[in-house]
């Protein structure tokens, strides 16, 4: 259904709603070469692609966390954006043994304005190597949420990690598996806040692999 978002509620969310706290270190490698690019085909197309973020040299994504808008935001403003952001948590395999890890770098691309960050989910062995996205298709006059959740496969023992996103929509096909050692970068498509319009936040994601 259509929603009228009052300036008062919007201001409240802008100040108190998003959880901008973080864990780990924010580091980005500009010159590190990447190999294969991983895509899925069920992402939505509202918004634009953000900046590609790559783990520091020698590091690979071994965990992830999500920024998700909970039901309290949906009830408060009559609009739910579901998945707003994805962080990759990268380790140096020559310096780390097994999770949870204390020494890691954190990278992310563009992130939506709503929600709170979840705890980190770690591979018990190896690195993130492929992903699957849960997406709600176009809802017409109803509330669009676009991307809702994500899963990753880990190398080493075939473990699958599922994020703590929402349950709207359907799981699409898995991406191809990294041709290199593991996922090392991310790029997200995010829709900017629409004011009184229907917000969707994160719509699609690409991952990058390094040798």
Backbone as a chain_set.jsonl record, in Angstrom:
{"seq": "XXXXXXXXXXXXXXXXXXXXXXXXXXXXXXXXXXXXXXXXXXXXXXXXXXXXXXXXXXXXXXXXXXXXXXXXXXXXXXXXXXXXXXXXXXXXXXXXXXXXXXXXXXXXXXXXXXXXXXXXXXXXXXXXXXXXXXXXXXXXXXXXXXXXXXXXXXXXXXXXXXXXXXXXXXXXXXXXXXXXXXXXXXXXXXXXXXXXXXXXXXXXXXXXXXX", "coords": {"N": [[0.851, -1.17, 0.0], [0.341, 2.404, -0.429], [2.347, 4.844, 1.292], [2.418, 7.457, 3.696], [4.94, 9.365, 4.806], [5.758, 11.053, 7.589], [7.459, 14.172, 8.346], [8.293, 14.385, 10.938], [8.537, 11.726, 11.911], [10.392, 10.796, 10.097], [12.597, 12.371, 10.737], [13.052, 11.449, 13.328], [13.884, 8.808, 12.854], [16.17, 9.315, 11.394], [17.866, 10.309, 13.309], [17.757, 8.498, 15.514], [17.215, 5.95, 14.567], [19.012, 4.361, 12.675], [21.681, 2.116, 13.3], [24.873, 2.882, 13.737], [27.139, 1.861, 14.727], [30.216, -0.057, 14.722], [32.308, -2.935, 14.193], [35.641, -4.259, 14.323], [38.112, -3.143, 11.886], [37.939, -0.487, 9.571], [39.098, -0.797, 6.479], [40.453, -0.333, 3.255], [41.51, -1.652, 0.21], [42.977, -0.22, -2.548], [44.518, -0.762, -4.815], [44.728, -3.508, -5.102], [44.648, -6.348, -7.164], [41.82, -8.055, -8.574], [40.229, -11.218, -9.267], [37.855, -13.221, -10.454], [34.405, -12.149, -10.829], [31.503, -12.3, -8.919], [28.069, -12.842, -9.424], [24.495, -12.639, -8.964], [21.2, -13.311, -10.309], [18.758, -12.351, -9.523], [18.485, -9.923, -8.305], [17.03, -6.667, -7.556], [16.442, -3.475, -9.259], [16.369, -0.844, -8.331], [17.958, 2.173, -7.496], [21.567, 2.76, -7.375], [24.878, 1.581, -8.253], [27.349, 1.292, -5.765], [30.622, 2.212, -4.447], [33.284, -0.019, -5.12], [34.625, -2.163, -2.715], [37.55, -3.525, -1.353], [39.225, -6.151, 0.36], [42.185, -5.675, 2.413], [45.513, -6.282, 1.089], [46.406, -9.697, 0.848], [44.403, -10.608, 2.502], [41.238, -12.251, 3.122], [37.68, -12.657, 2.829], [36.124, -14.0, 5.569], [34.025, -13.91, 7.205], [30.779, -12.345, 7.781], [28.451, -9.624, 8.262], [25.166, -8.194, 8.688], [23.13, -5.339, 7.97], [20.004, -4.707, 9.002], [16.63, -3.714, 8.712], [14.36, -3.778, 11.25], [11.127, -5.033, 12.46], [10.1, -3.024, 14.064], [10.684, -0.614, 12.85], [9.178, -0.844, 10.549], [6.572, -0.79, 11.598], [6.577, 1.731, 12.731], [6.916, 3.643, 10.662], [5.46, 2.636, 8.587], [6.714, 1.411, 6.466], [8.992, -0.887, 5.175], [12.371, -1.643, 4.727], [13.978, -3.827, 4.862], [16.838, -5.644, 4.092], [19.652, -3.649, 4.444], [22.428, -3.317, 4.387], [25.662, -4.884, 3.835], [28.464, -6.277, 5.334], [31.773, -7.349, 4.878], [34.093, -9.361, 6.567], [37.426, -9.603, 6.898], [40.271, -11.742, 6.956], [43.769, -12.436, 7.502], [45.109, -15.294, 6.361], [47.618, -16.264, 7.044], [48.115, -15.349, 9.541], [46.075, -15.971, 11.228], [44.136, -18.421, 12.997], [41.617, -19.918, 13.802], [38.094, -18.989, 13.902], [36.051, -17.34, 16.528], [37.47, -14.301, 15.243], [40.019, -12.015, 16.313], [41.67, -10.24, 15.054], [41.049, -8.566, 12.32], [39.95, -7.154, 9.175], [37.465, -4.855, 8.024], [35.202, -4.425, 5.396], [32.96, -2.642, 3.238], [30.428, -1.734, 0.858], [28.149, 0.68, -0.508], [25.516, 1.573, 1.819], [22.221, 1.294, 3.178], [19.927, 3.578, 4.903], [18.642, 2.66, 7.185], [18.027, 0.426, 9.99], [19.841, -2.059, 12.017], [23.098, -3.337, 12.809], [23.983, -6.743, 12.596], [25.341, -9.489, 14.594], [28.571, -10.912, 13.815], [28.862, -13.54, 11.47], [30.87, -16.33, 11.157], [32.929, -18.321, 8.987], [33.746, -21.602, 9.902], [35.876, -22.816, 8.879], [38.136, -22.004, 6.34], [37.226, -19.736, 3.604], [34.718, -17.314, 2.502], [33.027, -18.242, -0.443], [30.984, -18.306, -2.377], [27.651, -17.009, -3.069], [24.15, -16.455, -2.247], [21.117, -14.79, -2.833], [18.259, -13.507, -1.184], [15.324, -12.23, -2.409], [12.645, -9.943, -2.768], [10.275, -9.573, -5.25], [8.901, -6.997, -7.437], [6.22, -5.263, -5.938], [4.035, -3.793, -6.734], [1.43, -1.697, -5.748], [1.902, -2.256, -3.138], [4.182, -2.609, -0.317], [7.502, -2.383, -1.23], [10.471, -4.234, -0.713], [12.779, -5.238, -1.821], [16.046, -6.61, -1.732], [16.401, -9.057, 0.827], [17.814, -10.96, 2.388], [20.867, -12.925, 2.771], [22.981, -15.662, 1.84], [26.018, -17.498, 2.335], [28.485, -19.717, 1.001], [31.134, -21.606, 2.434], [34.607, -22.298, 1.954], [36.597, -25.281, 2.321], [35.065, -26.912, 4.381], [32.541, -27.043, 3.29], [30.544, -25.597, 4.563], [27.522, -23.713, 5.061], [26.475, -20.419, 5.532], [23.87, -18.497, 6.832], [22.405, -15.284, 6.736], [20.917, -12.954, 9.117], [18.602, -11.8, 8.033], [15.377, -10.709, 6.697], [12.3, -12.534, 5.89], [10.84, -12.163, 3.572], [10.074, -12.593, 0.081], [11.965, -14.652, -2.261], [14.537, -17.177, -2.402], [17.153, -16.913, -4.721], [19.126, -18.302, -7.456], [22.35, -19.787, -6.743], [25.416, -17.97, -6.868], [28.259, -18.382, -9.074], [31.129, -20.279, -7.998], [34.022, -18.981, -6.381], [36.913, -18.571, -8.378], [39.377, -18.137, -7.412], [41.169, -17.996, -4.277], [39.285, -17.079, -2.409], [36.406, -14.971, -1.566], [36.988, -11.501, -1.738], [36.078, -8.943, -1.939], [33.442, -6.427, -2.358], [30.481, -4.986, -3.796], [27.68, -2.929, -3.776], [24.244, -2.327, -4.74], [22.261, 0.325, -3.965], [19.3, 2.012, -3.069], [18.672, 5.425, -2.629], [17.204, 7.305, 0.151], [13.709, 7.868, -0.234], [12.035, 9.843, 0.672], [8.727, 10.691, 0.929], [8.115, 8.548, -0.595], [8.298, 5.028, -1.543], [10.657, 3.202, 0.124], [13.467, 1.088, -0.549], [16.121, 0.467, -0.05], [18.881, -1.703, 0.041], [19.403, -3.389, -2.988], [20.818, -5.127, -4.725], [23.839, -7.094, -5.132], [27.337, -7.526, -5.756], [30.117, -9.72, -5.661], [33.673, -10.08, -5.275], [36.55, -11.982, -6.189], [39.769, -13.06, -5.05], [43.038, -14.26, -5.873]], "CA": [[0.0, 0.0, 0.0], [1.136, 3.627, -0.402], [2.601, 5.278, 2.662], [2.774, 8.865, 3.911], [5.997, 9.409, 5.829], [5.79, 12.405, 8.139], [8.795, 14.709, 8.592], [8.647, 14.105, 12.33], [8.996, 10.346, 12.011], [11.618, 10.659, 9.317], [13.672, 12.971, 11.524], [13.328, 10.552, 14.442], [14.679, 7.686, 12.351], [17.486, 9.803, 10.974], [18.699, 10.519, 14.485], [17.804, 7.39, 16.457], [16.945, 4.642, 13.99], [20.135, 3.559, 12.194], [22.772, 1.788, 14.212], [26.076, 3.109, 12.938], [28.318, 1.319, 15.384], [30.894, -1.051, 13.907], [33.335, -3.724, 14.837], [36.757, -4.438, 13.422], [38.712, -1.945, 11.331], [37.555, -0.185, 8.204], [40.278, -0.657, 5.635], [40.114, -0.604, 1.867], [42.66, -1.758, -0.683], [42.627, 0.408, -3.825], [45.287, -1.274, -5.951], [44.781, -4.969, -5.133], [43.942, -6.918, -8.312], [40.825, -9.092, -8.302], [40.034, -12.171, -10.342], [36.478, -13.368, -10.923], [33.311, -11.375, -10.247], [30.356, -13.16, -8.644], [26.783, -12.167, -9.54], [23.25, -13.399, -9.003], [20.335, -12.741, -11.347], [17.433, -12.022, -9.0], [18.481, -8.625, -7.643], [16.184, -5.626, -8.119], [17.213, -2.461, -9.973], [16.224, 0.516, -7.813], [19.205, 2.678, -6.917], [22.778, 2.768, -8.193], [25.997, 0.825, -7.69], [28.276, 2.051, -4.939], [32.048, 2.0, -4.65], [33.799, -1.353, -4.841], [35.508, -2.212, -1.543], [38.373, -4.732, -1.424], [40.012, -6.449, 1.555], [43.61, -5.38, 2.287], [46.317, -7.318, 0.434], [46.659, -10.903, 1.623], [43.279, -10.946, 3.364], [40.064, -12.795, 2.446], [36.474, -12.596, 3.652], [35.852, -15.234, 6.303], [32.777, -13.687, 7.924], [29.967, -11.234, 7.297], [27.356, -9.154, 9.096], [24.132, -7.522, 7.91], [22.334, -4.252, 8.53], [18.624, -5.087, 8.671], [15.555, -2.943, 9.326], [13.455, -4.667, 11.967], [9.706, -4.77, 12.373], [9.745, -1.785, 14.754], [10.73, 0.467, 11.867], [8.032, -1.023, 9.67], [5.385, -0.332, 12.306], [6.69, 3.148, 13.033], [6.769, 4.49, 9.478], [4.645, 1.99, 7.568], [7.564, 1.088, 5.321], [10.121, -1.708, 5.573], [13.421, -1.738, 3.714], [14.633, -5.131, 5.044], [18.306, -5.632, 4.065], [20.214, -2.327, 4.137], [23.873, -3.315, 4.193], [26.439, -6.114, 4.001], [29.88, -6.088, 5.625], [32.67, -8.498, 4.818], [35.136, -9.329, 7.585], [38.538, -10.24, 6.196], [41.41, -12.154, 7.776], [45.008, -12.874, 6.859], [45.226, -16.7, 6.759], [48.948, -16.571, 7.585], [48.212, -14.837, 10.904], [44.895, -16.37, 11.997], [43.934, -19.864, 13.063], [40.197, -20.24, 13.672], [37.226, -17.947, 14.455], [35.944, -15.939, 16.111], [38.786, -13.679, 15.062], [40.22, -10.717, 16.947], [42.443, -9.392, 14.155], [40.434, -8.641, 11.01], [39.589, -5.895, 8.521], [36.055, -4.814, 7.649], [34.93, -3.629, 4.2], [31.578, -2.608, 2.792], [30.117, -0.758, -0.176], [27.083, 1.569, -0.039], [24.63, 1.021, 2.845], [20.993, 2.042, 3.372], [19.839, 4.476, 6.059], [17.852, 2.108, 8.282], [18.393, -0.879, 10.516], [20.928, -2.282, 12.958], [24.052, -4.365, 12.374], [23.917, -8.034, 13.287], [26.612, -10.09, 14.968], [29.31, -11.507, 12.695], [28.842, -14.99, 11.248], [32.188, -16.727, 10.665], [33.225, -19.68, 8.522], [34.571, -22.337, 10.862], [37.077, -23.231, 8.156], [38.208, -21.459, 4.992], [36.757, -18.395, 3.268], [33.478, -17.22, 1.73], [33.37, -18.546, -1.837], [29.838, -18.073, -3.258], [26.545, -16.451, -2.304], [22.771, -16.58, -2.712], [20.391, -13.63, -2.344], [16.804, -13.608, -1.051], [14.819, -10.974, -2.956], [11.218, -9.795, -3.02], [10.048, -8.916, -6.529], [8.064, -5.792, -7.442], [4.954, -5.494, -5.241], [2.976, -2.905, -7.208], [1.066, -0.648, -4.786], [2.288, -2.677, -1.792], [5.508, -2.203, 0.159], [8.654, -3.065, -1.821], [11.637, -4.344, 0.168], [13.931, -5.671, -2.632], [16.852, -7.669, -1.107], [15.992, -9.334, 2.2], [18.763, -11.781, 3.15], [21.951, -13.491, 1.97], [23.686, -16.851, 2.31], [27.35, -17.721, 1.768], [29.167, -20.995, 1.177], [32.527, -21.507, 2.876], [35.518, -23.327, 1.458], [37.137, -26.126, 3.387], [34.175, -27.987, 4.86], [31.233, -26.953, 2.668], [29.599, -24.944, 5.465], [26.691, -22.627, 4.547], [26.095, -19.439, 6.546], [22.713, -17.682, 6.455], [22.29, -14.051, 7.478], [19.737, -12.748, 9.953], [17.702, -10.884, 7.34], [13.946, -10.991, 6.783], [11.872, -13.734, 5.156], [10.041, -11.875, 2.379], [10.708, -12.93, -1.181], [12.419, -16.013, -2.538], [15.96, -17.372, -2.673], [17.505, -17.123, -6.116], [20.201, -19.265, -7.705], [23.667, -19.481, -6.201], [26.442, -17.471, -7.782], [29.333, -19.343, -9.313], [32.105, -20.326, -6.909], [35.275, -18.27, -6.644], [37.997, -19.274, -9.034], [40.574, -17.923, -6.615], [41.164, -18.549, -2.926], [38.046, -16.736, -1.726], [35.864, -13.638, -1.776], [37.847, -10.467, -1.165], [35.532, -7.614, -2.171], [31.989, -6.294, -2.439], [29.896, -3.785, -4.385], [26.237, -3.037, -3.572], [23.31, -1.375, -5.352], [21.403, 0.83, -2.896], [18.42, 3.128, -3.397], [18.685, 6.495, -1.65], [15.899, 7.547, 0.772], [12.733, 8.399, -1.178], [11.132, 10.807, 1.286], [7.384, 10.124, 1.141], [7.96, 7.4, -1.473], [8.577, 3.679, -1.043], [12.087, 2.927, 0.227], [13.867, -0.322, -0.659], [17.518, 0.338, 0.404], [19.769, -2.563, -0.75], [18.706, -4.105, -4.064], [21.622, -6.146, -5.395], [25.234, -7.125, -4.656], [28.358, -8.282, -6.479], [31.29, -10.086, -4.875], [34.893, -10.222, -6.06], [37.448, -13.02, -5.684], [41.207, -12.842, -5.218], [43.867, -15.48, -5.878]], "C": [[0.896, 1.231, 0.0], [1.263, 4.115, 1.02], [2.9, 6.764, 2.697], [3.745, 8.927, 5.076], [6.113, 10.829, 6.35], [7.225, 12.837, 8.39], [9.252, 14.416, 10.005], [9.207, 12.708, 12.476], [10.284, 10.153, 11.244], [12.811, 11.23, 10.082], [14.054, 12.082, 12.693], [14.213, 9.4, 13.996], [16.076, 8.13, 11.969], [18.428, 9.944, 12.156], [18.881, 9.258, 15.291], [17.708, 6.017, 15.807], [18.174, 3.863, 13.581], [21.172, 3.319, 13.275], [24.062, 1.886, 13.418], [27.328, 2.608, 13.629], [28.924, 0.22, 14.539], [31.868, -1.834, 14.757], [34.455, -3.927, 13.836], [37.292, -3.105, 12.932], [38.175, -1.734, 9.926], [38.827, 0.083, 7.409], [39.868, -1.004, 4.214], [41.381, -0.623, 1.036], [42.257, -1.221, -2.052], [43.28, -0.313, -5.003], [45.298, -2.796, -6.055], [44.012, -5.525, -6.332], [42.95, -7.998, -7.882], [40.713, -9.998, -9.522], [38.593, -12.181, -10.803], [35.515, -12.457, -10.171], [32.113, -12.297, -10.098], [29.071, -12.346, -8.679], [25.653, -13.164, -9.326], [22.294, -12.654, -9.932], [18.955, -12.348, -10.834], [17.385, -10.69, -8.264], [17.528, -7.649, -8.321], [17.06, -4.478, -8.618], [16.912, -1.03, -9.538], [17.556, 0.955, -7.206], [20.358, 2.636, -7.893], [23.884, 2.004, -7.474], [26.925, 1.748, -6.92], [29.718, 1.736, -5.281], [32.446, 0.575, -4.294], [34.786, -1.284, -3.688], [36.231, -3.554, -1.52], [39.147, -4.914, -0.115], [41.468, -6.044, 1.347], [44.374, -6.562, 1.683], [46.594, -8.493, 1.366], [45.512, -11.357, 2.499], [42.079, -11.384, 2.525], [38.878, -12.776, 3.4], [36.181, -13.958, 4.258], [34.558, -15.116, 7.111], [32.018, -12.527, 7.325], [28.96, -10.834, 8.362], [26.414, -8.33, 8.237], [23.524, -6.368, 8.692], [20.902, -4.452, 8.061], [17.64, -4.201, 9.415], [14.562, -3.911, 9.961], [12.004, -4.244, 11.857], [9.315, -3.474, 13.058], [9.768, -0.605, 13.801], [9.555, 0.385, 10.905], [6.754, -0.491, 10.317], [5.396, 1.174, 12.513], [6.394, 4.014, 11.821], [5.921, 3.86, 8.384], [5.42, 1.588, 6.336], [8.728, 0.239, 5.821], [11.104, -1.831, 4.424], [14.214, -3.032, 3.815], [16.159, -4.991, 5.036], [18.824, -4.276, 3.598], [21.703, -2.349, 3.846], [24.499, -4.672, 4.451], [27.887, -5.728, 4.269], [30.608, -7.413, 5.455], [33.769, -8.313, 5.851], [36.283, -10.219, 7.103], [39.675, -10.577, 7.144], [42.62, -12.46, 6.888], [45.24, -14.313, 7.283], [46.589, -17.068, 7.331], [49.096, -16.145, 9.042], [47.062, -15.285, 11.792], [44.723, -17.873, 11.952], [42.473, -20.228, 12.864], [39.375, -19.178, 14.378], [36.684, -18.328, 15.819], [37.291, -15.221, 16.169], [38.853, -12.324, 15.758], [40.919, -9.734, 16.02], [41.879, -9.532, 12.75], [40.154, -7.245, 10.491], [38.144, -5.988, 8.051], [35.882, -3.923, 6.427], [33.453, -3.713, 3.854], [31.463, -1.594, 1.67], [29.009, 0.142, 0.36], [26.115, 0.832, 0.885], [23.393, 1.908, 2.957], [20.947, 2.745, 4.719], [19.177, 3.873, 7.283], [18.437, 0.794, 8.794], [19.542, -0.878, 11.499], [21.82, -3.403, 12.439], [23.929, -5.608, 13.247], [25.296, -8.435, 13.798], [27.264, -10.717, 13.738], [29.089, -13.014, 12.664], [30.148, -15.371, 10.561], [32.165, -18.13, 10.064], [34.078, -20.367, 9.595], [35.858, -22.821, 10.224], [37.045, -22.597, 6.772], [37.613, -20.076, 4.861], [35.397, -18.463, 2.581], [33.812, -17.395, 0.25], [32.224, -18.36, -2.831], [28.687, -17.556, -2.41], [25.209, -16.628, -3.015], [21.967, -15.46, -2.062], [18.888, -13.917, -2.29], [16.205, -12.252, -1.408], [13.303, -11.038, -3.121], [11.045, -9.032, -4.328], [9.106, -7.723, -6.368], [6.663, -6.08, -6.904], [3.821, -4.574, -5.68], [2.698, -1.8, -6.198], [1.397, -1.034, -3.351], [3.732, -2.292, -1.507], [6.608, -3.038, -0.495], [9.807, -3.078, -0.824], [12.904, -4.739, -0.587], [14.717, -6.775, -1.915], [16.502, -7.806, 0.376], [17.027, -10.091, 3.022], [19.82, -12.333, 2.2], [22.499, -14.729, 2.654], [25.051, -16.901, 1.632], [27.745, -19.172, 1.962], [30.612, -20.732, 1.577], [33.355, -22.607, 2.224], [35.952, -24.205, 2.619], [36.214, -27.261, 3.771], [32.772, -27.904, 4.299], [30.162, -26.309, 3.525], [28.825, -23.837, 4.738], [26.271, -21.733, 5.704], [24.916, -18.617, 6.03], [22.628, -16.458, 7.347], [20.985, -13.952, 8.246], [18.823, -11.695, 9.343], [16.249, -11.29, 7.514], [13.555, -12.087, 5.792], [10.994, -13.44, 3.943], [10.817, -12.262, 1.127], [11.159, -14.374, -1.26], [13.937, -16.027, -2.727], [16.178, -17.596, -4.159], [18.572, -18.19, -6.258], [21.487, -18.812, -7.02], [24.539, -18.844, -7.28], [27.398, -18.606, -8.118], [30.279, -19.282, -8.119], [33.391, -19.626, -7.323], [36.279, -19.152, -7.37], [39.31, -19.127, -8.283], [40.45, -18.548, -5.242], [39.863, -18.263, -2.198], [37.593, -15.335, -2.063], [36.738, -12.606, -1.058], [37.261, -9.069, -1.337], [34.045, -7.621, -2.407], [31.619, -4.969, -3.11], [28.384, -3.931, -4.295], [25.475, -1.972, -4.358], [22.303, -0.969, -4.285], [20.581, 2.013, -3.41], [18.48, 4.165, -2.278], [17.299, 6.686, -1.037], [14.964, 8.311, -0.168], [11.789, 9.429, -0.568], [9.781, 10.183, 1.571], [7.152, 8.908, 0.257], [8.332, 6.105, -0.784], [10.083, 3.436, -1.049], [12.366, 1.428, 0.127], [15.278, -0.577, -0.144], [18.305, -0.618, -0.502], [18.969, -3.412, -1.732], [19.495, -5.275, -4.633], [23.051, -6.056, -4.874], [26.085, -7.928, -5.625], [29.488, -8.575, -5.509], [32.484, -10.264, -5.816], [35.838, -11.217, -5.386], [38.89, -12.649, -5.96], [41.941, -14.185, -5.16], [44.674, -15.561, -4.588]], "O": [[2.065, 1.148, 0.375], [0.406, 3.843, 1.861], [3.577, 7.276, 1.805], [3.397, 8.577, 6.203], [6.53, 11.722, 5.613], [8.104, 12.005, 8.618], [10.441, 14.22, 10.256], [10.25, 12.523, 13.103], [11.174, 9.428, 11.689], [13.897, 10.65, 10.079], [15.233, 11.964, 13.025], [15.178, 9.052, 14.675], [17.05, 7.41, 12.192], [19.634, 9.729, 12.031], [19.993, 8.947, 15.719], [18.079, 5.018, 16.423], [18.378, 2.767, 14.102], [21.494, 4.21, 14.061], [24.316, 1.071, 12.531], [28.443, 2.886, 13.189], [28.229, -0.381, 13.719], [32.205, -1.451, 15.877], [34.247, -3.785, 12.632], [36.969, -2.056, 13.491], [37.979, -2.692, 9.178], [39.532, 1.063, 7.645], [39.027, -1.877, 4.001], [42.221, 0.271, 1.139], [41.301, -1.711, -2.652], [42.67, -0.457, -6.062], [45.839, -3.328, -7.024], [42.835, -5.204, -6.502], [43.208, -8.756, -6.947], [41.048, -9.614, -10.643], [38.15, -11.249, -11.473], [35.771, -12.05, -9.037], [31.745, -12.998, -11.04], [28.98, -11.292, -8.05], [25.83, -14.372, -9.487], [22.545, -11.506, -10.3], [18.069, -12.042, -11.632], [16.365, -10.353, -7.662], [17.244, -7.778, -9.512], [18.276, -4.496, -8.428], [17.169, -0.093, -10.294], [18.2, 0.191, -6.487], [20.156, 2.493, -9.099], [23.839, 1.806, -6.26], [27.244, 2.847, -7.372], [30.002, 1.077, -6.281], [31.997, 0.03, -3.285], [35.683, -0.441, -3.684], [35.6, -4.603, -1.651], [39.661, -3.948, 0.448], [41.949, -6.064, 0.214], [43.924, -7.705, 1.761], [46.968, -8.307, 2.524], [45.62, -12.38, 3.174], [41.914, -10.958, 1.382], [39.041, -12.867, 4.617], [36.012, -14.946, 3.542], [34.057, -16.11, 7.638], [32.533, -11.808, 6.469], [28.654, -11.618, 9.261], [26.805, -7.824, 7.184], [23.418, -6.416, 9.917], [20.617, -4.377, 6.866], [17.795, -3.962, 10.613], [13.992, -4.762, 9.279], [11.685, -3.228, 11.239], [8.309, -2.869, 12.69], [8.955, 0.31, 13.929], [9.003, 1.406, 10.494], [5.952, 0.176, 9.665], [4.348, 1.819, 12.475], [5.692, 5.019, 11.937], [5.685, 4.489, 7.353], [4.838, 1.438, 5.262], [9.385, 0.609, 6.794], [10.715, -2.091, 3.286], [15.04, -3.315, 2.947], [16.716, -4.293, 5.883], [18.488, -3.81, 2.509], [22.199, -1.483, 3.126], [23.954, -5.499, 5.181], [28.472, -4.943, 3.522], [30.105, -8.466, 5.847], [34.315, -7.218, 5.989], [36.121, -11.426, 6.926], [40.005, -9.791, 8.033], [42.492, -12.706, 5.689], [45.54, -14.557, 8.452], [46.712, -18.074, 8.029], [50.061, -16.517, 9.709], [47.07, -15.008, 12.991], [45.117, -18.523, 10.984], [42.127, -20.803, 11.832], [39.846, -18.536, 15.318], [36.819, -19.474, 16.247], [38.129, -15.499, 17.027], [37.872, -11.58, 15.79], [40.775, -8.522, 16.182], [42.185, -10.5, 12.055], [40.122, -6.278, 11.252], [37.659, -7.07, 7.719], [36.359, -2.788, 6.416], [32.785, -4.708, 4.132], [32.299, -0.7, 1.542], [28.93, 0.352, 1.571], [25.917, -0.376, 0.755], [23.493, 3.129, 2.845], [21.812, 2.539, 5.57], [19.148, 4.513, 8.334], [19.234, 0.143, 8.118], [20.142, 0.16, 11.78], [21.367, -4.299, 11.726], [23.791, -5.525, 14.467], [26.297, -7.797, 13.472], [26.594, -11.014, 12.748], [29.124, -13.68, 13.699], [30.496, -14.815, 9.519], [31.472, -19.017, 10.563], [35.018, -19.774, 10.126], [36.81, -23.189, 10.912], [36.016, -22.651, 6.099], [37.498, -19.332, 5.835], [34.97, -19.527, 2.134], [34.752, -16.785, -0.258], [32.478, -18.263, -4.031], [28.726, -17.645, -1.183], [25.149, -16.911, -4.211], [22.118, -15.205, -0.867], [18.318, -14.491, -3.218], [16.534, -11.241, -0.787], [12.753, -12.05, -3.555], [11.614, -7.953, -4.493], [8.58, -7.481, -5.281], [5.999, -7.015, -7.349], [2.754, -4.573, -5.065], [3.601, -1.052, -5.826], [1.198, -0.234, -2.437], [4.414, -1.72, -2.357], [6.643, -4.257, -0.335], [10.091, -2.072, -0.173], [14.002, -4.59, -0.051], [14.126, -7.782, -1.523], [16.33, -6.813, 1.084], [17.114, -9.889, 4.233], [19.69, -12.224, 0.98], [22.486, -14.838, 3.88], [25.224, -16.418, 0.513], [27.385, -19.791, 2.963], [31.233, -19.77, 1.126], [32.862, -23.708, 1.976], [35.688, -23.884, 3.778], [36.519, -28.429, 3.53], [31.883, -28.615, 4.769], [28.975, -26.462, 3.237], [29.384, -23.117, 3.91], [25.776, -22.21, 6.725], [24.961, -18.099, 4.915], [22.761, -16.563, 8.566], [20.07, -14.753, 8.056], [18.33, -10.809, 10.041], [15.923, -12.112, 8.371], [14.362, -12.514, 4.966], [10.454, -14.367, 3.34], [12.048, -12.258, 1.112], [10.785, -15.208, -0.434], [14.539, -15.039, -3.148], [15.466, -18.382, -4.784], [18.887, -18.898, -5.302], [21.688, -17.627, -6.754], [24.403, -19.154, -8.463], [27.342, -19.673, -7.506], [30.231, -18.34, -7.327], [33.791, -19.68, -8.486], [36.47, -20.319, -7.027], [40.244, -19.901, -8.494], [39.713, -19.517, -5.058], [39.38, -19.109, -1.445], [38.291, -14.593, -2.754], [37.168, -12.815, 0.076], [37.886, -8.094, -0.921], [33.443, -8.672, -2.63], [32.339, -3.976, -3.007], [27.848, -4.962, -4.702], [25.979, -0.877, -4.607], [21.576, -1.811, -3.76], [21.098, 2.897, -4.093], [18.351, 3.816, -1.104], [16.307, 6.272, -1.637], [15.372, 9.275, -0.815], [10.835, 9.849, -1.223], [9.686, 9.247, 2.365], [6.092, 8.288, 0.344], [8.641, 6.085, 0.407], [10.713, 3.459, -2.106], [11.609, 0.606, 0.644], [15.613, -1.719, 0.171], [18.393, -0.372, -1.705], [17.994, -4.065, -1.362], [18.915, -6.302, -4.986], [23.431, -5.065, -4.25], [25.614, -8.887, -6.236], [29.783, -7.764, -4.631], [32.319, -10.559, -6.999], [35.912, -11.281, -4.159], [39.202, -12.01, -6.965], [41.509, -15.116, -4.481], [45.434, -16.509, -4.394]]}, "num_chains": 1, "name": "protein.A"}
